[in-house]
Short mmCIF file of C-alpha atoms in Angstrom, two decimals:
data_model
loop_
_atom_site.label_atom_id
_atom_site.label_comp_id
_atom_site.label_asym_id
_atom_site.label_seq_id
_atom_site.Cartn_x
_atom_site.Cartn_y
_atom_site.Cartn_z
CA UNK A 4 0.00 0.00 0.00
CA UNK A 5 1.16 3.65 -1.34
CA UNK A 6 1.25 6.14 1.48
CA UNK A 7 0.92 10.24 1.21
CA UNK A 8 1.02 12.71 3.38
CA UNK A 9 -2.53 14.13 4.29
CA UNK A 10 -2.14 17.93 3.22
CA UNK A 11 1.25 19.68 4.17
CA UNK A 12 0.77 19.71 7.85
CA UNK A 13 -0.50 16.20 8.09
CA UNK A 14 -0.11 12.53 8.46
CA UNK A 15 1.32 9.90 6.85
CA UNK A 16 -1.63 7.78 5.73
CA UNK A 17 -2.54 4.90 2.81
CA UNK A 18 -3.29 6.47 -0.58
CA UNK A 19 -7.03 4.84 -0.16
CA UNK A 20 -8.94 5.04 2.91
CA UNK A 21 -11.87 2.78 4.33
CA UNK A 22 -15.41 4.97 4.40
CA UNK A 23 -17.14 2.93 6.80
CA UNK A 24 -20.79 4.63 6.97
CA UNK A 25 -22.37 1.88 4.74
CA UNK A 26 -21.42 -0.76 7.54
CA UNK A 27 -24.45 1.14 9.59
CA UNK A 28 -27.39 0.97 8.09
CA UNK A 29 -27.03 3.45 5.27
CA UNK A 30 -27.47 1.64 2.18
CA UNK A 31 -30.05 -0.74 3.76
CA UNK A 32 -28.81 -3.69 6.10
CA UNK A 33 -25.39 -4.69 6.88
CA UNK A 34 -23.30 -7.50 8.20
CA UNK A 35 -21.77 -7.21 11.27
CA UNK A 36 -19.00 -9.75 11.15
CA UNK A 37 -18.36 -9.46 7.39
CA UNK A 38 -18.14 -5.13 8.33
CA UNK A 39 -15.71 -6.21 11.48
CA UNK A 40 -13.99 -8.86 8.60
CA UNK A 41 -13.56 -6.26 6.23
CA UNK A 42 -12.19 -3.73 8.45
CA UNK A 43 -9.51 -6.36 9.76
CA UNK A 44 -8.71 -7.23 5.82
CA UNK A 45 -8.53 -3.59 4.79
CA UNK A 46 -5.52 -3.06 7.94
CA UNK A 47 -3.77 -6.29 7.06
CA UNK A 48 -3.62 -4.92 3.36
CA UNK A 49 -1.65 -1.81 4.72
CA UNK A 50 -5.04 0.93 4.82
CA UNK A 51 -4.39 3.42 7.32
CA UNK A 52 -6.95 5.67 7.12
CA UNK A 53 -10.71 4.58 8.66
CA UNK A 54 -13.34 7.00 8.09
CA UNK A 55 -16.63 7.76 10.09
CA UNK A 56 -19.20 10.03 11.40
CA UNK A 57 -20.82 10.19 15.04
CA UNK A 58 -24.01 10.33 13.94
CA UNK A 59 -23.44 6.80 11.59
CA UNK A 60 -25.87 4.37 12.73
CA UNK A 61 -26.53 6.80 15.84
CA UNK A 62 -23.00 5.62 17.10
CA UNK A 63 -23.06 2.22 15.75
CA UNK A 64 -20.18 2.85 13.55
CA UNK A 65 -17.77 4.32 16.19
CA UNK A 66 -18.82 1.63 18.29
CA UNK A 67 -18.29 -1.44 15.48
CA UNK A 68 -14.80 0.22 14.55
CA UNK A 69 -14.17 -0.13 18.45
CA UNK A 70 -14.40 -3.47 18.52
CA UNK A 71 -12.94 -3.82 15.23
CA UNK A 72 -9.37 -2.23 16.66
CA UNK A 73 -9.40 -4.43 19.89
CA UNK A 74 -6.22 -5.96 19.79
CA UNK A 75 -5.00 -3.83 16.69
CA UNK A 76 -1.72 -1.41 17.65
CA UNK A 77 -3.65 2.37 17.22
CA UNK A 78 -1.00 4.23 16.57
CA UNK A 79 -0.79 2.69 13.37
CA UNK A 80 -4.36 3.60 12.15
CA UNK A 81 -5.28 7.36 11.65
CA UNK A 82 -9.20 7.91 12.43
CA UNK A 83 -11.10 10.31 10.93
CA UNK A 84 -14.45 11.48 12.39
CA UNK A 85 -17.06 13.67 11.54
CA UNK A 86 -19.29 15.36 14.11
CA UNK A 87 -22.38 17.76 14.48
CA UNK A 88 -25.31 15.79 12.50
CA UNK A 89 -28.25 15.81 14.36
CA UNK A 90 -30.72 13.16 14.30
CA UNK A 91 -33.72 12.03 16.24
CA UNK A 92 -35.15 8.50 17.38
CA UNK A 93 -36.91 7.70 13.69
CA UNK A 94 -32.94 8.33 12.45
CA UNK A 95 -34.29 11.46 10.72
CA UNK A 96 -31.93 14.35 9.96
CA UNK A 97 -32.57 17.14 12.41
CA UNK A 98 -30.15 19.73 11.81
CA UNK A 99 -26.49 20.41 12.87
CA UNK A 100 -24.76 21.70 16.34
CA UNK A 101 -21.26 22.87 16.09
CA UNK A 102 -21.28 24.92 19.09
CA UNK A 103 -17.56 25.06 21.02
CA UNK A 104 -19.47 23.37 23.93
CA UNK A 105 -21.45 20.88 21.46
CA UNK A 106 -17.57 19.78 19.98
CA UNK A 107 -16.49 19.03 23.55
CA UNK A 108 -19.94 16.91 24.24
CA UNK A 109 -19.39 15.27 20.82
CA UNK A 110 -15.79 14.47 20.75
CA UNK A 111 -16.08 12.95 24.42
CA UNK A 112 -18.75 10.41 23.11
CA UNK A 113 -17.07 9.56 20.09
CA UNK A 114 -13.80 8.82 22.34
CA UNK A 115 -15.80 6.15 24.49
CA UNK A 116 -16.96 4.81 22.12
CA UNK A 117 -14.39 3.62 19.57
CA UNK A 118 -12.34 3.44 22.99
CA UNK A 119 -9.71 5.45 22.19
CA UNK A 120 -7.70 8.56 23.46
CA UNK A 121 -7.05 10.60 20.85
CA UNK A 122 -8.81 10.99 17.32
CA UNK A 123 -6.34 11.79 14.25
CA UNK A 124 -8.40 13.89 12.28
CA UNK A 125 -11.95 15.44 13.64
CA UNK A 126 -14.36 18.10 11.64
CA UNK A 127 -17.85 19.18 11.55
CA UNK A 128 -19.51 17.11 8.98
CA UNK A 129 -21.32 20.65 7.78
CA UNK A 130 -21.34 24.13 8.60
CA UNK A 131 -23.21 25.12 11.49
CA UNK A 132 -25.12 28.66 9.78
CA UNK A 133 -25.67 29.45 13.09
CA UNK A 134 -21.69 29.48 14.34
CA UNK A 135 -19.08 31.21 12.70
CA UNK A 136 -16.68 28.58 11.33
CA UNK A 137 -13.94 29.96 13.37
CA UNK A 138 -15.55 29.53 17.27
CA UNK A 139 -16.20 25.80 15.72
CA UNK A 140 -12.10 25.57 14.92
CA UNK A 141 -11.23 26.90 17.62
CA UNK A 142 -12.82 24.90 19.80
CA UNK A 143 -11.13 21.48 18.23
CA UNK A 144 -8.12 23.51 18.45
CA UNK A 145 -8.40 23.74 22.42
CA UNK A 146 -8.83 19.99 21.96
CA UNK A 147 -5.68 19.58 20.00
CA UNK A 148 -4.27 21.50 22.54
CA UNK A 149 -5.65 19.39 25.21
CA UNK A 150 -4.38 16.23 23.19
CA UNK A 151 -7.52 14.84 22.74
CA UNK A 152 -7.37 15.98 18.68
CA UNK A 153 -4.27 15.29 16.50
CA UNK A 154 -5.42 16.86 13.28
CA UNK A 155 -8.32 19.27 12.03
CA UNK A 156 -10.23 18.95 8.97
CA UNK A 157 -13.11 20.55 7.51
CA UNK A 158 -15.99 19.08 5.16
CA UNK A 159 -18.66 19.95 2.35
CA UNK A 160 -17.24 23.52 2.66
CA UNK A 161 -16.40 26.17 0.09
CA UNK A 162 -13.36 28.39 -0.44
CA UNK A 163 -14.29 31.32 1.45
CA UNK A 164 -15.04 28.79 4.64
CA UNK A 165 -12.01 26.88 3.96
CA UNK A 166 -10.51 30.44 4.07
CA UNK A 167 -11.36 31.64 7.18
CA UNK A 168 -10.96 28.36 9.12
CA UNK A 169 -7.23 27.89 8.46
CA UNK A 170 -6.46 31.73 9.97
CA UNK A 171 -7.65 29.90 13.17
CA UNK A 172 -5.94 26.51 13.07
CA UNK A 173 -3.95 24.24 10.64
CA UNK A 174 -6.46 21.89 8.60
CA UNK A 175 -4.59 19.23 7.24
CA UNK A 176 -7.75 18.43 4.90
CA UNK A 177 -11.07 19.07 3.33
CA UNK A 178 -13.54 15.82 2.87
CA UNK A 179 -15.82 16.46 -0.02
CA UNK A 180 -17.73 13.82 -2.84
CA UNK A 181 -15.47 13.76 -6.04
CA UNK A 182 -15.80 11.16 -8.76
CA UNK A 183 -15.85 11.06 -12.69
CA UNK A 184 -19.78 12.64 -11.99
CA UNK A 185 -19.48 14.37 -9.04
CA UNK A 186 -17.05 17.69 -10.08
CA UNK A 187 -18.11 20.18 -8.50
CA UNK A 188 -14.69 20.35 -6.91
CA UNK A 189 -12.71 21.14 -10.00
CA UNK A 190 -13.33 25.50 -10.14
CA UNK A 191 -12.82 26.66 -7.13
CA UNK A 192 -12.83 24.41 -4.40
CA UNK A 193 -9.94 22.14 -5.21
CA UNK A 194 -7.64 25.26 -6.64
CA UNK A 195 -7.86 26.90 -3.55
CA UNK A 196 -7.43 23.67 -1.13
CA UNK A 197 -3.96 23.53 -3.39
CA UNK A 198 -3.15 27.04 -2.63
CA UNK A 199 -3.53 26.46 1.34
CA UNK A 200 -2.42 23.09 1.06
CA UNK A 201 -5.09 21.08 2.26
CA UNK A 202 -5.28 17.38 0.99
CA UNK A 203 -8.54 16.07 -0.18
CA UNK A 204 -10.02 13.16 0.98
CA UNK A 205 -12.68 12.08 -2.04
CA UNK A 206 -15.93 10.58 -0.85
CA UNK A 207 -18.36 8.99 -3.29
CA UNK A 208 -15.73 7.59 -5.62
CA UNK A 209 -17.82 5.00 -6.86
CA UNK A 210 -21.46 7.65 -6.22
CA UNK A 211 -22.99 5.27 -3.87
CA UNK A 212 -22.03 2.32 -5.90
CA UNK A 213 -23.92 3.58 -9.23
CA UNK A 214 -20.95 3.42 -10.82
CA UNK A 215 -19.23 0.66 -9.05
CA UNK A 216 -20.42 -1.72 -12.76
CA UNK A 217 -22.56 -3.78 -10.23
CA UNK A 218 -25.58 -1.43 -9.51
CA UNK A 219 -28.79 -3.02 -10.52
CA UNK A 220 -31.91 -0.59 -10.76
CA UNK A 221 -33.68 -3.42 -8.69
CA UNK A 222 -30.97 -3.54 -6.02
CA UNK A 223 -31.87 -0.47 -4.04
CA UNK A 224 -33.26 -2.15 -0.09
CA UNK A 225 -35.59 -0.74 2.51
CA UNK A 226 -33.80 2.06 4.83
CA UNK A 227 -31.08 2.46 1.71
CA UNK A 228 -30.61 5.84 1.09
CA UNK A 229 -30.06 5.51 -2.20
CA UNK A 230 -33.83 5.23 -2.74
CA UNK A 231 -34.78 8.82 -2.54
CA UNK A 232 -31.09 9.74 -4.48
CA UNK A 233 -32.09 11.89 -7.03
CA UNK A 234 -29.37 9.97 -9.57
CA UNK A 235 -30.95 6.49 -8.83
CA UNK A 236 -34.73 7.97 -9.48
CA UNK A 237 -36.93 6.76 -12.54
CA UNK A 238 -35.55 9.41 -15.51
CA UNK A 239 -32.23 9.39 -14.36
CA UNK A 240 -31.03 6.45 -13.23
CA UNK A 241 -30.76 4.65 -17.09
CA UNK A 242 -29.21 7.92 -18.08
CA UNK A 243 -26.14 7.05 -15.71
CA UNK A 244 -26.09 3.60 -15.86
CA UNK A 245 -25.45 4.13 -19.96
CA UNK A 246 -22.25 6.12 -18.80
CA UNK A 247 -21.43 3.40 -16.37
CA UNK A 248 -21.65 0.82 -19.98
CA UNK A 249 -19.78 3.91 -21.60
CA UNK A 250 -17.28 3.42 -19.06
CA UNK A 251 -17.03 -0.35 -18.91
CA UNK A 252 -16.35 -0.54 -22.29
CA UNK A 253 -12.83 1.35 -21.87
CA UNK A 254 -12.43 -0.93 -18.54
CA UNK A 255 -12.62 -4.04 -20.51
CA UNK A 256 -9.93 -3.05 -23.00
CA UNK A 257 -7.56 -2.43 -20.25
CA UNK A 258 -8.49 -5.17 -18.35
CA UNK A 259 -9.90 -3.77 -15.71
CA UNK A 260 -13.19 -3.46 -13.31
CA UNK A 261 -15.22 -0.78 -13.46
CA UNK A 262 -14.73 0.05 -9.87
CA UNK A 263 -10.98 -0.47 -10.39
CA UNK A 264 -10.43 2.34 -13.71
CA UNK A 265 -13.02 4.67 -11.36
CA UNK A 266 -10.90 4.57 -8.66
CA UNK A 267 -7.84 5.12 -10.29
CA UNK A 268 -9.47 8.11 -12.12
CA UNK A 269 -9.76 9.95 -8.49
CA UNK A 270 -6.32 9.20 -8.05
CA UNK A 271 -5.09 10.59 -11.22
CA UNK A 272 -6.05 13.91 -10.20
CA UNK A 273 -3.50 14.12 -8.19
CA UNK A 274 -1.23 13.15 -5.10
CA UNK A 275 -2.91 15.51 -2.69
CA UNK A 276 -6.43 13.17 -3.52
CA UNK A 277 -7.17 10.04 -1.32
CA UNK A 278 -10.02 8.13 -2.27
CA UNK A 279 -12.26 6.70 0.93
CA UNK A 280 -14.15 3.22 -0.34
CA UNK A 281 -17.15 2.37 0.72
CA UNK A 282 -16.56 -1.34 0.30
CA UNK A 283 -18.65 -3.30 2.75
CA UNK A 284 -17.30 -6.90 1.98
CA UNK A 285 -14.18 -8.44 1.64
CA UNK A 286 -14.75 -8.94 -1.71
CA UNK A 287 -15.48 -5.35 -2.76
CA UNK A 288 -12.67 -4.07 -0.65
CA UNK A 289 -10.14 -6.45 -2.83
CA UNK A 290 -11.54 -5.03 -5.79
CA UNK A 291 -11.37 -1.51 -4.93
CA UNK A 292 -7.42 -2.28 -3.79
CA UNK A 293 -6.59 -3.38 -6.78
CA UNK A 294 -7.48 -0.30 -8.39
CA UNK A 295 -3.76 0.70 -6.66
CA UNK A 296 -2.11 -1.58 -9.53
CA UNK A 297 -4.33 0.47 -12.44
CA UNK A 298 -1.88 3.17 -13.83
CA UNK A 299 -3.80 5.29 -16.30
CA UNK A 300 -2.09 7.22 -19.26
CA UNK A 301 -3.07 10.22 -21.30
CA UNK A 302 -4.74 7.92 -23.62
CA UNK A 303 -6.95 6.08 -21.21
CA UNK A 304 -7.96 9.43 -19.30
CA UNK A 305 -9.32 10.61 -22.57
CA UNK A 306 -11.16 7.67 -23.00
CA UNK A 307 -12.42 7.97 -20.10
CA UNK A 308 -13.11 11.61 -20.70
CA UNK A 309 -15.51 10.67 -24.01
CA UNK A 310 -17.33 7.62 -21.82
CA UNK A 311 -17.79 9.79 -18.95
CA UNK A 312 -17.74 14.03 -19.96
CA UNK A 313 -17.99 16.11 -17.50
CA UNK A 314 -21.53 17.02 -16.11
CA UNK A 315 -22.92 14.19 -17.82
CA UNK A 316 -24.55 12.57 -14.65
CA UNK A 317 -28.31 13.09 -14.69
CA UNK A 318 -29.73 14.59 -11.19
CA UNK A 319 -28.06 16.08 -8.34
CA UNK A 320 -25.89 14.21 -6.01
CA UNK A 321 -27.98 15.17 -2.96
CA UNK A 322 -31.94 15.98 -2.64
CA UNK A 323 -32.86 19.45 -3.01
CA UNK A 324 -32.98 19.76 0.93
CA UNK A 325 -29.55 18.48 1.39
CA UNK A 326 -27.93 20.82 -1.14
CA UNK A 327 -29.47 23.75 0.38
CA UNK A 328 -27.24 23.01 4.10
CA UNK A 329 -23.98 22.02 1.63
CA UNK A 330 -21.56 25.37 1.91
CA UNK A 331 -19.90 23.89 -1.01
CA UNK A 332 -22.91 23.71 -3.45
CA UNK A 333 -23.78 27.57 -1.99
CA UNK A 334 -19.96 29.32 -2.40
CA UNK A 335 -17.85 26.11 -4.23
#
């Protein structure tokens, strides 16, 4: 496994990272021992870098990577954890709290339970329009300080937010959805995350598996959110699954998954990128590895470029209610 370093005041951590939401209920039901299996499997294959959220599962997900780590040395895994999602008992989306004293309550929960001391990387997983972005970092800060924190990074932000958090503190990088149809990234965003030198860590590589080359338009389960995804809805969804043929097709004649040239794609765009996979099996996380052995030349991005062009996804990436509480779809 490749390693980079996570921005230019970060860690040292595998060029792809684990995204472990999907082990906790998001895309519909999930195995525990094949999520704790595929965890264990993604650290013997050298990954680094597990990703998560507080509010995944209601806590679930801290608590299965907990148990996941038991016996595993920490210092050799970097966690990453998003915080500030608020949700209520039906797991409905409630709103966000990113209040200095709301970090402290958070961050103390999340250490208890993945049963650790110190988190490598914690942000808010939006902004809070009711905090300024800087009483937010510099209340993680205080935690750095307090060596609770080791790193700060921001997510679904746009420049001028990305801006004004790193006159408060370091952040070593910004986690944002970027793949072949999600790239939004590309004006303004990504330029200026280069210019402060923040590393990127690319959710959605594979868009909630529609282009993974095994999404079925029959495969969608109850309580998986991909069901009210405006990119898997009737009118769009055969729209992206031609581009996901389109983009087969060039797979094939380099021998190659779909997953695999997708992946590699992210990667292309540069060092400062690392791609967190979704995989929930041991299977799928093999796949998406191998995607480390794909090297892509000028004449295979342009093939990619005519299979996939650029804003040729049909629907948004999130429902109209989501977008409106993404900084980065308001100022990106």
């Amino acid at each position: 496994m490749h390693t980079v370093s996570l921005g230019k005041s970060g860690p040292m951590v595998s060029a792809i990272g684990l995204g472990c939401m999907g082990m906790s209920g998001m895309y519909g039901p999930s195995d525990r021992a094949e999520s704790i299996a595929t965890i264990h499997a993604a650290l013997d294959a050298g990954v680094t870098l597990l990703d998560t959220g507080d509010f995944y599962g209601m806590g679930h997900n801290e608590m299965l990577i907990g148990e996941a780590l038991k016996g595993r040395n920490r210092d050799q895994v970097q966690l990453s954890v998003k915080f500030g999602a608020l949700r209520d008992a039906t797991g409905a989306w409630i709103g966000y709290d990113a209040r200095p004293k709301a970090v402290r309550n958070f961050l103390s929960y999340t250490l208890q339970r993945l049963g650790v001391d110190y988190i490598d990387i914690y942000r808010p997983a939006r902004l809070d329009p009711d905090v300024p972005i800087e009483d937010t970092i510099g209340a993680i800060a205080d935690m750095v300080k307090a060596g609770y924190v080791r790193h700060i990074g921001l997510s679904e932000v746009g420049p001028e937010t990305i801006r004004r958090a790193a006159t408060v503190h370091a952040i070593v990088d910004l986690q944002i959805e970027y793949s072949l149809i999600s790239r939004g990234i590309e004006k303004e965003i990504l330029p200026t995350c280069r210019e402060l030198g923040l590393g990127v860590t690319a959710y959605g590589v594979l868009s909630r598996g529609l282009i993974s080359g095994h999404w079925r338009k029959d495969a969608a389960k109850p309580g998986d959110y991909r069901a009210v995804s405006p990119r898997f809805q009737e009118g769009n969804v055969d729209r992206n699954l031609a581009l996901v043929e389109a983009l087969r097709r060039v797979a094939g004649a380099k021998g190659v998954t779909v997953a695999q040239i997708a992946i590699a794609w992210v990667v292309a765009q540069g060092a400062d990128i690392v791609p967190l996979v979704g995989a929930r099996s041991r299977d799928r996380l093999a796949e998406a590895l191998g995607s480390q052995a794909v090297r892509l030349d000028a004449d295979d991005l342009a093939a990619i470029e005519r299979a996939v062009p650029k804003d040729a996804a049909a629907g948004a990436r999130y429902p109209e209610a989501h977008l409106a509480h993404l900084d980065s779809e308001r100022h990106g």
